[in-house]
Amino acid sequence: LCCAPATFPETNERSMLRLLVLLGVALALVSIAEAGFCDSLSNGWHCDGTGPGSYSKYCSCRYVTSGSGSKKKSEWECDKTQEETCALKCLNGRCATADQVCGTSWVALTHNNPTCPVQNGAGGVLPLSYKTWKNVMDSATMTGASVAGAQSDVEWFYNLLDSLYEQSTTSNVTRNATMMPMALKAERNRCDSTYKQFSCARNLPQCSADKPANTLCLPACEQVSSCIKSFVDTCDSLALNCTNFTTVRQCTTLCNEFQSNLPASSGVALMPTISLALLTIVGFLAL
């Protein structure tokens, strides 16, 4: 009878050698993949993926010279030298922070909010699809502060229109807001409603596709200008002198004042915050 081939138990040395070989193959594959990632890229930070768990990788590039004489040549080589894992996503080569990406849902803003209700149709100021930056949407404190700012602006504007009527100079009659004619009150109330949407969109700046978007704020701002003009025209039609009130407003600057992640070329991100009161001259320069 022929005996079966002899078998030898695997020693610790053989196991260790096999493990080292497998690790070497794995490292070689990773090195090839990493080298390939930077091959067609420039020196600097680059994204590998976009969502949560993506990477921000730094490619270090330089010319490498080989050969000599007539065979001497230089080649552009890039290798990954740094890497960061992104919790949110990678944008423009770097891991994004919460003020650089759009939020997904409000933690403290609903249709019941008295200043900036989020609701489609009647009764709503901001549509259900409206999003601002993640750091604001995820924070009840930051959302509350922004809404409080919007409410303060609305009250200021409402009082400003009252002040305009009270200080009209057609005659020496002393006026107060309770004496305002019904036609003028109607214009004031319409302006108040229009200004509320502008102020909410301004204090809770819109974010779309992780970029600043003023598609609600800018039209609302222009509507406020139109509403102010209508208020002034109505005031004048009643033989009151309200023409000191200007309707010229810098809507782009106003809508960008609280925006996040603005491109440096806009210049707005470098401006200090401008209060509404400072933009008013003797109470008659409207925002």
mmCIF file of N, CA and C in Angstrom, residues 164 184 187 227-238 240 242-247:
data_model
loop_
_atom_site.group_PDB
_atom_site.id
_atom_site.type_symbol
_atom_site.label_atom_id
_atom_site.label_comp_id
_atom_site.label_asym_id
_atom_site.label_seq_id
_atom_site.Cartn_x
_atom_site.Cartn_y
_atom_site.Cartn_z
ATOM 1 N N LEU A 164 -42.907 108.262 10.003
ATOM 2 C CA LEU A 164 -42.984 109.048 8.775
ATOM 3 C C LEU A 164 -44.289 109.848 8.721
ATOM 4 N N LEU A 184 -53.841 104.805 4.250
ATOM 5 C CA LEU A 184 -52.425 104.739 4.579
ATOM 6 C C LEU A 184 -52.134 103.556 5.513
ATOM 7 N N GLU A 187 -51.758 100.443 3.437
ATOM 8 C CA GLU A 187 -50.433 100.349 2.815
ATOM 9 C C GLU A 187 -49.377 99.967 3.854
ATOM 10 N N CYS A 227 -43.333 98.519 -2.182
ATOM 11 C CA CYS A 227 -44.347 98.783 -1.174
ATOM 12 C C CYS A 227 -44.119 100.145 -0.520
ATOM 13 N N ILE A 228 -42.883 100.480 -0.252
ATOM 14 C CA ILE A 228 -42.563 101.788 0.331
ATOM 15 C C ILE A 228 -42.997 102.903 -0.614
ATOM 16 N N LYS A 229 -42.719 102.708 -1.906
ATOM 17 C CA LYS A 229 -43.113 103.718 -2.886
ATOM 18 C C LYS A 229 -44.632 103.907 -2.888
ATOM 19 N N SER A 230 -45.344 102.795 -2.794
ATOM 20 C CA SER A 230 -46.803 102.875 -2.761
ATOM 21 C C SER A 230 -47.279 103.598 -1.507
ATOM 22 N N PHE A 231 -46.599 103.367 -0.386
ATOM 23 C CA PHE A 231 -46.943 104.059 0.863
ATOM 24 C C PHE A 231 -46.733 105.567 0.699
ATOM 25 N N VAL A 232 -45.590 105.925 0.116
ATOM 26 C CA VAL A 232 -45.274 107.345 -0.087
ATOM 27 C C VAL A 232 -46.276 107.982 -1.051
ATOM 28 N N ASP A 233 -46.605 107.276 -2.142
ATOM 29 C CA ASP A 233 -47.563 107.815 -3.111
ATOM 30 C C ASP A 233 -48.936 108.030 -2.481
ATOM 31 N N THR A 234 -49.348 107.077 -1.666
ATOM 32 C CA THR A 234 -50.642 107.214 -0.982
ATOM 33 C C THR A 234 -50.616 108.377 -0.011
ATOM 34 N N CYS A 235 -49.499 108.504 0.693
ATOM 35 C CA CYS A 235 -49.327 109.607 1.640
ATOM 36 C C CYS A 235 -49.431 110.947 0.919
ATOM 37 N N ASP A 236 -48.770 111.044 -0.218
ATOM 38 C CA ASP A 236 -48.797 112.295 -0.982
ATOM 39 C C ASP A 236 -50.176 112.558 -1.573
ATOM 40 N N SER A 237 -50.881 111.489 -1.974
ATOM 41 C CA SER A 237 -52.222 111.672 -2.544
ATOM 42 C C SER A 237 -53.208 112.202 -1.511
ATOM 43 N N LEU A 238 -52.866 112.037 -0.237
ATOM 44 C CA LEU A 238 -53.703 112.552 0.847
ATOM 45 C C LEU A 238 -53.231 113.929 1.299
ATOM 46 N N LEU A 240 -50.288 114.827 2.235
ATOM 47 C CA LEU A 240 -49.308 114.783 3.324
ATOM 48 C C LEU A 240 -47.912 114.773 2.697
ATOM 49 N N CYS A 242 -44.734 113.211 2.525
ATOM 50 C CA CYS A 242 -43.944 112.029 2.898
ATOM 51 C C CYS A 242 -42.783 111.791 1.931
ATOM 52 N N THR A 243 -42.487 112.741 1.103
ATOM 53 C CA THR A 243 -41.506 112.534 0.047
ATOM 54 C C THR A 243 -40.065 112.537 0.552
ATOM 55 N N ASN A 244 -39.820 112.790 1.839
ATOM 56 C CA ASN A 244 -38.456 112.699 2.378
ATOM 57 C C ASN A 244 -38.009 111.251 2.503
ATOM 58 N N PHE A 245 -38.933 110.353 2.305
ATOM 59 C CA PHE A 245 -38.661 108.931 2.498
ATOM 60 C C PHE A 245 -38.105 108.336 1.208
ATOM 61 N N THR A 246 -36.885 107.845 1.231
ATOM 62 C CA THR A 246 -36.277 107.279 0.030
ATOM 63 C C THR A 246 -36.649 105.810 -0.136
ATOM 64 N N THR A 247 -36.785 105.360 -1.360
ATOM 65 C CA THR A 247 -37.102 103.952 -1.621
ATOM 66 C C THR A 247 -35.900 103.213 -2.206
#
